[in-house]
Coordinates of C-alpha atoms in Angstrom, one line a residue:
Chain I
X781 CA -90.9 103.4 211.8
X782 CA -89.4 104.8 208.9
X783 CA -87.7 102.2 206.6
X784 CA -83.8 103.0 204.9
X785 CA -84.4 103.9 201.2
X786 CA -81.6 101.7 199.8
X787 CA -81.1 104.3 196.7
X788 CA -79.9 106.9 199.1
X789 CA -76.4 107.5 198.1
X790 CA -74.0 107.2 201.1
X791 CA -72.6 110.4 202.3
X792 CA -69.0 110.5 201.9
X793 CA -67.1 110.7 205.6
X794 CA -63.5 112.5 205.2
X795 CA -61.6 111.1 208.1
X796 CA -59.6 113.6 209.8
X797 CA -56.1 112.5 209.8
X798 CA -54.7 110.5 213.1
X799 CA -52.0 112.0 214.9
X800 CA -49.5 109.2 213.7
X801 CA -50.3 110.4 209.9
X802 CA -49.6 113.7 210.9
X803 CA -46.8 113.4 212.4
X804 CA -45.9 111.2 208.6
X805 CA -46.7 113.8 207.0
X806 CA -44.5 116.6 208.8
X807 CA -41.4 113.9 208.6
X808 CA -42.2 113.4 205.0
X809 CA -42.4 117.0 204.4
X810 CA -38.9 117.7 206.6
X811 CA -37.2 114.5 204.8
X812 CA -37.9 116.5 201.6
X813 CA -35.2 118.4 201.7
X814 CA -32.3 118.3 201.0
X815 CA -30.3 120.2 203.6
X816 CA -32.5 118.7 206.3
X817 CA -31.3 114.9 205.6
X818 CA -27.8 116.5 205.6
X819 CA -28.4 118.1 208.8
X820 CA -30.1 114.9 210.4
X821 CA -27.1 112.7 209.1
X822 CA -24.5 115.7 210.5
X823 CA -26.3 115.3 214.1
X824 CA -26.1 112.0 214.1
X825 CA -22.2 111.5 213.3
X826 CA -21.3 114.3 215.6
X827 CA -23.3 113.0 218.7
X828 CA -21.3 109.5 218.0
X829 CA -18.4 111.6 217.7
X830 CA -18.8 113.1 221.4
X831 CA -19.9 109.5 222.6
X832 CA -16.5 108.4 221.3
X833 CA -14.7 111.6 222.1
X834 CA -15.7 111.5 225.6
X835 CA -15.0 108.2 227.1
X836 CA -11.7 108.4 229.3
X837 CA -9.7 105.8 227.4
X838 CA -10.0 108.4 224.2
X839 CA -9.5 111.5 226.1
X840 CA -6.5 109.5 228.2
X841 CA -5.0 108.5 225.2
X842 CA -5.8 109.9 221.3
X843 CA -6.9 114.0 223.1
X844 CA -3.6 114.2 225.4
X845 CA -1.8 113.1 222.5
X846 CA -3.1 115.9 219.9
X847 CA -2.5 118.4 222.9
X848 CA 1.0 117.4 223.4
X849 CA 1.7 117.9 219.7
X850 CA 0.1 120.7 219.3
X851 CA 2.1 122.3 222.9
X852 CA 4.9 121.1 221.0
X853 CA 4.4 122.4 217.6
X854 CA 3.4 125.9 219.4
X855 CA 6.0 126.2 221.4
X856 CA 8.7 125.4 218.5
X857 CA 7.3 128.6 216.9
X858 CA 7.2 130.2 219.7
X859 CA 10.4 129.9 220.5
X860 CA 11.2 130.9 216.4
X861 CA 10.0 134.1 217.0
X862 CA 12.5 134.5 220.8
X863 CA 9.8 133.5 223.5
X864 CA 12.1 131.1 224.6
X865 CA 9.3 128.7 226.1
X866 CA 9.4 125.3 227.5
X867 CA 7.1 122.5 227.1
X868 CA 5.8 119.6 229.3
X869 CA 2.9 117.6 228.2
X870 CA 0.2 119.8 227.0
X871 CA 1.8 123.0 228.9
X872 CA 3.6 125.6 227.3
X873 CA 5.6 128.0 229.4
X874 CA 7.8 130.5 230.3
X875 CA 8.5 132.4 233.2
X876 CA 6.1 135.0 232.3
X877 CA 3.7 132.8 231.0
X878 CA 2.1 129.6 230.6
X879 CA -0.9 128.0 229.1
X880 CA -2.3 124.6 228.5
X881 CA -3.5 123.1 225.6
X882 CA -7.2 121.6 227.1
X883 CA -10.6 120.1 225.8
X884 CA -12.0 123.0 223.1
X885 CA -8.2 124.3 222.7
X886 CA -6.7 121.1 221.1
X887 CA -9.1 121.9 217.6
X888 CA -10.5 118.2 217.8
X889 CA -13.8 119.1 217.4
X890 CA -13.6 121.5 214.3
X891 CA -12.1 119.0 213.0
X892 CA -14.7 116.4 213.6
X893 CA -17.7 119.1 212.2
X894 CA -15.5 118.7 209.1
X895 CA -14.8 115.3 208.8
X896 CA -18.7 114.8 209.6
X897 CA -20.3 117.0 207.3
X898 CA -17.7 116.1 204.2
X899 CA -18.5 112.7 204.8
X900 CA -22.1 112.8 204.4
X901 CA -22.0 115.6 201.6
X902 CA -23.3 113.8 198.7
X903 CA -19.3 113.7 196.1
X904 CA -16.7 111.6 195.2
X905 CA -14.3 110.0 196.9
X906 CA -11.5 111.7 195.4
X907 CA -13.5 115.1 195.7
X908 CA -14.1 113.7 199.5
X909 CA -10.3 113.3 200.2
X910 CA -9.2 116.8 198.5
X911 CA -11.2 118.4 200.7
X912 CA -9.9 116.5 203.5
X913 CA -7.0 117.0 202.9
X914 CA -6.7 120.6 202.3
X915 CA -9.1 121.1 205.4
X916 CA -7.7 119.3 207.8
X917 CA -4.0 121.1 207.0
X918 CA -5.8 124.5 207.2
X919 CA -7.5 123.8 210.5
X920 CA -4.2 122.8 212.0
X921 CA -3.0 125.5 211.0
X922 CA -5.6 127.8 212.5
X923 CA -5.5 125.8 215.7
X924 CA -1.5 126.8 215.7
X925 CA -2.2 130.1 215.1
X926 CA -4.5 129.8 218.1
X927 CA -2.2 129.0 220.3
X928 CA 0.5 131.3 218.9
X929 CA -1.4 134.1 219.4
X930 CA -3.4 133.3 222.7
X931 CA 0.2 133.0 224.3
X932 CA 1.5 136.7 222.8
X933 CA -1.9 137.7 224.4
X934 CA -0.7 136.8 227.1
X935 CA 2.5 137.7 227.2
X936 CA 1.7 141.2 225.6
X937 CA -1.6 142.6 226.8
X938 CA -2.8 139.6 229.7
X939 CA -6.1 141.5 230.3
X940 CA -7.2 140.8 227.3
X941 CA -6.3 137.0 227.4
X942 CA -10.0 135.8 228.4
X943 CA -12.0 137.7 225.5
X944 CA -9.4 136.0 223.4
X945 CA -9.5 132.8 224.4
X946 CA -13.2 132.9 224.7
X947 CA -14.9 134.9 222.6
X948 CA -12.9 135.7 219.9
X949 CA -10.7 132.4 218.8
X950 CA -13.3 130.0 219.6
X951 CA -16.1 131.8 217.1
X952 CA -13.5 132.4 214.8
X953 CA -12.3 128.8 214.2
X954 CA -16.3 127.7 214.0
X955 CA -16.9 130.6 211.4
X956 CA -13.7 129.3 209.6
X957 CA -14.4 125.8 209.7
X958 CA -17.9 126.7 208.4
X959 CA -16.0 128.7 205.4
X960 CA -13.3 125.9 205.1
X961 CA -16.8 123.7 204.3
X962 CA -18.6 126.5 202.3
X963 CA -15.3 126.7 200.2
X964 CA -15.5 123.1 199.3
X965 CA -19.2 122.9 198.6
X966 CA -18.5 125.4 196.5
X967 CA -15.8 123.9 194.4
X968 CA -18.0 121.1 193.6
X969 CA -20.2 123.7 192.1
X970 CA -18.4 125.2 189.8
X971 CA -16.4 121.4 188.7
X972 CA -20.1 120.3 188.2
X973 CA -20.5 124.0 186.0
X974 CA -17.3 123.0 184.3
X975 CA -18.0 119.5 183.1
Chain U
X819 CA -15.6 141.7 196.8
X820 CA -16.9 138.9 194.7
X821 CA -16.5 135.8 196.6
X822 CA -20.2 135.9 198.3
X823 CA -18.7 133.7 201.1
X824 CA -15.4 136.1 202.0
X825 CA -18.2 138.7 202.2
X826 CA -20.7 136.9 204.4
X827 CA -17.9 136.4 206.7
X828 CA -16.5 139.4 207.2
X829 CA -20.0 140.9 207.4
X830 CA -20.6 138.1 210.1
X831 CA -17.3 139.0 211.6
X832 CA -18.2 143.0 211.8
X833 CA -21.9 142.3 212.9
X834 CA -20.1 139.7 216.0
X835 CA -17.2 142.0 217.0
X836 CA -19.7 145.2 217.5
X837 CA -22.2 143.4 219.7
X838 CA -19.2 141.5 221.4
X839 CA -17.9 145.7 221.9
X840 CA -21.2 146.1 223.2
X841 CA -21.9 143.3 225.7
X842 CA -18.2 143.6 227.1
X843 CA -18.6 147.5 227.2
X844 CA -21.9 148.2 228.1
X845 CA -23.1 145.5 230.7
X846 CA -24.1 143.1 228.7
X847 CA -22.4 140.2 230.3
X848 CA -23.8 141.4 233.6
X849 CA -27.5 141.6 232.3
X850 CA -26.8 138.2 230.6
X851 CA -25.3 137.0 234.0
X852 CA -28.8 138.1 235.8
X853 CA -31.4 136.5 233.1
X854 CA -29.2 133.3 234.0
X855 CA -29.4 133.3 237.5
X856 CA -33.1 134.4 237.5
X857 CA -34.2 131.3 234.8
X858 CA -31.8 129.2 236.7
X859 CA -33.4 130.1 239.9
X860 CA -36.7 129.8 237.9
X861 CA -36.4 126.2 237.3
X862 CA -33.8 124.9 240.0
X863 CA -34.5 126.6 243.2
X864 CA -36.3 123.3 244.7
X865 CA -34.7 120.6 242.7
X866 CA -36.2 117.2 242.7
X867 CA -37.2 115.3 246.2
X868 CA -36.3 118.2 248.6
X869 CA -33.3 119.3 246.5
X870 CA -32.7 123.1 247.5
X871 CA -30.4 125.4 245.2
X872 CA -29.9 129.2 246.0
X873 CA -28.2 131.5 242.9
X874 CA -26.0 133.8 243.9
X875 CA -23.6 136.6 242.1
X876 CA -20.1 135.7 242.7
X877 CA -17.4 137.9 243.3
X878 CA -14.3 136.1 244.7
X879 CA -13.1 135.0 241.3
X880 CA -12.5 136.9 238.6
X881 CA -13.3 134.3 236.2
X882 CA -16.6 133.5 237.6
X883 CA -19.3 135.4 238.0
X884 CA -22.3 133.1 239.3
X885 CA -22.4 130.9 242.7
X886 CA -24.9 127.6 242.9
X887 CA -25.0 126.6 246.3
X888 CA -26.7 122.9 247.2
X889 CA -28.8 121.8 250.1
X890 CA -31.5 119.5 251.3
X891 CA -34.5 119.3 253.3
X892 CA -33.5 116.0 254.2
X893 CA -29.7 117.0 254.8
X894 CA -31.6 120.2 257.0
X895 CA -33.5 117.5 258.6
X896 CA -30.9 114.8 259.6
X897 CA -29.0 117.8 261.1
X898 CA -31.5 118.9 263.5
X899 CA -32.1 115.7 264.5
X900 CA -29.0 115.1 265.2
X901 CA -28.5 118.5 267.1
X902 CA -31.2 117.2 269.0
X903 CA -29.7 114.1 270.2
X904 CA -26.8 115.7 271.0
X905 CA -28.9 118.3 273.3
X906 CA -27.3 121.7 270.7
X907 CA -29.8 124.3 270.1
X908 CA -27.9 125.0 266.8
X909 CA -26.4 123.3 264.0
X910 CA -24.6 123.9 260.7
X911 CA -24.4 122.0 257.8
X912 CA -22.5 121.8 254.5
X913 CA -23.8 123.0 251.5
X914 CA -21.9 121.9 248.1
X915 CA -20.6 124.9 246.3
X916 CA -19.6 125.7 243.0
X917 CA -19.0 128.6 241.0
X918 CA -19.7 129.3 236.6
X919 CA -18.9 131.3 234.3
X920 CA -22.4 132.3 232.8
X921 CA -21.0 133.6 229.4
X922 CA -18.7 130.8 228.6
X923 CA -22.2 128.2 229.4
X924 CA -24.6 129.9 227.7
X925 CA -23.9 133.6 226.7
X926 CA -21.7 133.1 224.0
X927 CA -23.7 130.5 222.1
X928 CA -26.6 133.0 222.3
X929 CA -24.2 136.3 221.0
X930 CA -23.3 133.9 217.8
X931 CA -26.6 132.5 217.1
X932 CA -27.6 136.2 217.0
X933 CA -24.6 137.5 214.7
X934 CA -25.5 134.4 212.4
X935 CA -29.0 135.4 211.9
X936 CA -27.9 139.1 211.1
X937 CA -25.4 138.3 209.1
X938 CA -27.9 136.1 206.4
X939 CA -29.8 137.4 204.1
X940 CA -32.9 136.2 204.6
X941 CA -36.2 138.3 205.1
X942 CA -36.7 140.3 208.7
X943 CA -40.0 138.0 208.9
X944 CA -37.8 135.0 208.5
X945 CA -35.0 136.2 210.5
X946 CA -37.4 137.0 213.4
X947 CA -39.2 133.4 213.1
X948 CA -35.9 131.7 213.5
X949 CA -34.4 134.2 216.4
X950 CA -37.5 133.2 218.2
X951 CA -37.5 129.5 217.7
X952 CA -33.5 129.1 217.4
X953 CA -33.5 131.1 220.7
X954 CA -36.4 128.8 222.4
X955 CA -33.7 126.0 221.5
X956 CA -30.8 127.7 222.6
X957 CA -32.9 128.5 225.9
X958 CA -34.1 124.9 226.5
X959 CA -29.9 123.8 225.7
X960 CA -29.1 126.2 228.6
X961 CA -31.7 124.9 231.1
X962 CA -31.2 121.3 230.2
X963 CA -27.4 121.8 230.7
X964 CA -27.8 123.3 234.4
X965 CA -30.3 120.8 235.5
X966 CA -27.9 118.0 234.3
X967 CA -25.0 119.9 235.8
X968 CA -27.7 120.3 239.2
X969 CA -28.5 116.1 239.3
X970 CA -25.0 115.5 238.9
X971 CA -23.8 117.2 241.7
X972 CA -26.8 115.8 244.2
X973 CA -26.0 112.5 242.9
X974 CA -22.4 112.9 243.7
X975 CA -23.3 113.5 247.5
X976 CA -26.3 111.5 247.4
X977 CA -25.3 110.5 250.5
X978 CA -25.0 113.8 252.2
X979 CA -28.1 115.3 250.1
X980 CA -30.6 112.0 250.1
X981 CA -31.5 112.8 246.6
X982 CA -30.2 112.2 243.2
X983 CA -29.1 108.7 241.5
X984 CA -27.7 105.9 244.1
X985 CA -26.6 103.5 241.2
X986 CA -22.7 103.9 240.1
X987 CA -23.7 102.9 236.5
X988 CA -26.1 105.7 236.5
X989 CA -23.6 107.8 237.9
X990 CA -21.3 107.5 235.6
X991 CA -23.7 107.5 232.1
X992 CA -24.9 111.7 233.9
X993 CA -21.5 112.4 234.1
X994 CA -20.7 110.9 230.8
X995 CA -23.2 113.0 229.5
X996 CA -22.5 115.9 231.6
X997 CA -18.8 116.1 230.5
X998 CA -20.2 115.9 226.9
X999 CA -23.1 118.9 227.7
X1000 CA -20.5 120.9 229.2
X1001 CA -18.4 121.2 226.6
X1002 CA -19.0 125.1 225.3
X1003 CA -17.9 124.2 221.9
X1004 CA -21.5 122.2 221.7
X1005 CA -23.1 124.9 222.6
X1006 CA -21.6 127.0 219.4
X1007 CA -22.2 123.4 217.3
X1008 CA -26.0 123.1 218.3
X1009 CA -26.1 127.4 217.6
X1010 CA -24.9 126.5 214.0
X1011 CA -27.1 123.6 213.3
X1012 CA -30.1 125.6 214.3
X1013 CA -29.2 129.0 211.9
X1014 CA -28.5 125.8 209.0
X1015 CA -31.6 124.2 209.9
X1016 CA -34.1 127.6 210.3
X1017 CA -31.7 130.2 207.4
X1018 CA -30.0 128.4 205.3
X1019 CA -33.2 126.9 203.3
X1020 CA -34.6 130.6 203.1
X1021 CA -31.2 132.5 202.2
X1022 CA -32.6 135.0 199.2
X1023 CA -28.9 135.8 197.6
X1024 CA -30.3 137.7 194.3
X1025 CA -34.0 138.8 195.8
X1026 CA -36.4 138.9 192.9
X1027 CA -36.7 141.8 190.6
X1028 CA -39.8 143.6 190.7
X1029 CA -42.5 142.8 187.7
X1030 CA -43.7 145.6 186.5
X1031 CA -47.5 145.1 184.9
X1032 CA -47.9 147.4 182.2
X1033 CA -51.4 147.6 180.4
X1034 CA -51.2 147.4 177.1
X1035 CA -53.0 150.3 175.6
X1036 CA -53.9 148.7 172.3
X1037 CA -53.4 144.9 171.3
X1038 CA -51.6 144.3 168.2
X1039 CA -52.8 141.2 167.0
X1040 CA -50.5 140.0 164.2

């Protein structure tokens, strides 16, 4: 039998890492940046957003209240520019045409991708509410311009309505909503460049 | 133009409108409206316990251009058995119907997605990577969203299908979440948050200048 030599220097065993410390590692490389934290933090606020959002007391309530003001706010320029529309609830109409301001029309949830993503963007508070405040008057704004439009679509070339409504306004208000944020982010840049 | 982000979004907006020209012009929306049906039909056509759900090109409605209609082996089953009873040699039964609108679920998310990857300047390798992975996503959205759309519906005549969820809490939390899924502004959301999460860490806006590597012909030591 042939006996250990105890001077024989122990051979050195690299353990292959377990699954749980790879899967440590890819989170601890992902958490490493930046823009990944942000975008984990931004899906977590918007999916308790649409939690909230959804529940029948808030759509009842908070949503059919924006969409009345906006049906009203639309159909007073409307009728600035001699459509002579009516408005009941959330409908705007005529006797030539009539459209409802619904879920995905009533700009809610550009809003809330704003809101989100400026509240976790790493600023100020003051820098937080001036972009707030500027953002959430311009995507008012666009969603009234929305509205406007979709009924002169309507009224003026009604084929047409559908590809408006959506493919073209609802890519458009994301895209803007995206520049409305890029805008900010980007006026922090250059205050940071100026101090 | 000097304001890079003016100038990504108008070349964002040119790059969407011409493939928007093209699918509405040449058939796009009806090929899109075909892969639907066919992955739908892929995944769906036997749904669950005995769930049955046939795929069908609608023409009725302008608006729509896709037809699910729901049966059951078990609904199939309690039918003839009941035409049995009653001595019939044939029976109907009633299948639950309801029509989409494949571009509004899924179509449009996938269009602006695309335009978004275009429209960044990252490398081709890079936009390729994340066309392929950001579309696996945007795939495995659009099948997750019809099967939830699918168990709803059986679960809303469980009693006429024998399948899908019994429980009125459970009920309510699919269509909760269904009414959340259906939404086709998420669709556009999660399309954004996967060109962020795949481009924007990449986006090359002043690419590197070339280094040239003269040899020096004879070192001057000083």
């Amino acid at each position: 039998m042939a006996k250990k030599n105890p001077n024989t220097p122990a051979e050195e065993v690299v353990a292959s890492p377990s699954l749980i410390e790879k899967m440590a590692l890819v989170w601890k490389r992902f958490n490493s940046q930046l823009i990944n934290r942000l975008l984990l933090r931004f899906v977590g606020l918007m999916t308790l957003f649409y939690l909230v959002w959804a529940s029948p007391f808030i759509q009842k309530t908070f949503v059919a209240f924006i969409a009345t003001l906006y049906a009203k706010a639309g159909g007073f320029l409307l009728n600035l520019m001699g459509y002579g529309v009516s408005v009941h609830q959330d409908i705007v109409s005529s006797n030539a045409f009539s459209i409802s301001i619904k879920n995905g029309c009533d700009g809610i949830e550009g809003l809330a991708i704003f809101l989100c993503a400026i509240a976790i963007y790493p600023a100020t508070i003051a820098q937080k509410a001036k972009g707030l405040g500027y953002g959430i008057v311009f995507l008012v704004l666009l969603n009234l311009l929305r509205i406007v439009t979709l009924y002169m679509t309507g009224i003026h070339f009604p084929s047409l309505f559908d590809v408006m409504h959506e493919s073209i306004w609802q890519i458009l208000f994301i895209a803007l909503t995206l520049v409305a944020l890029f805008v900010w982010i980007d006026s922090l840049n250059k205050e940071k460049v100026s101090e | 133009m000097k304001n890079p982000i003016i100038k990504s979004l108008l070349l964002f907006l040119g790059i969407y409108f011409t493939l928007l020209v093209c699918v509405n012009f040449g058939g796009g929306k009806e090929q899109f409206a075909n892969f639907y049906r066919s992955q739908a039909e892929l995944f769906y056509q036997s749904f669950g316990d005995g769930g049955e759900v046939e795929i069908k090109k609608y023409k009725k409605e302008k608006h729509f251009d896709t037809l699910f209609i729901l049966t059951s082996k078990k609904q199939k089953q309690k039918a003839i058995q009941t035409a049995r009873r009653q001595g019939a040699k044939t029976t109907k039964i009633k299948p639950v119907k309801f029509p989409l609108n494949t571009w509004n679920a899924a179509g449009l998310y996938f269009l602006f997605f695309l335009s978004l990857i275009l429209a960044t300047p990252v490398t081709w390798k890079n936009r390729v990577k994340a066309l392929f992975l950001g579309g696996f996503i945007l795939y495995a959205f659009m099948i997750a969203k019809i099967g939830l759309s699918l168990w709803l519906k059986f679960s809303i005549y469980h009693e006429r299908f024998g399948l899908g969820v019994e429980s009125d809490v459970m009920l309510n939390a699919i269509n909760y979440l269904n009414n959340i899924i259906s939404v086709p502004f998420l669709g556009l959301i999660l399309a954004t948050l996967t060109w962020l999460f795949f481009c924007f860490p990449k986006i090359q806006l002043n690419p590197k200048p070339k280094v040239e590597i003269k040899a020096l012909e004879s070192s001057e030591v000083v």
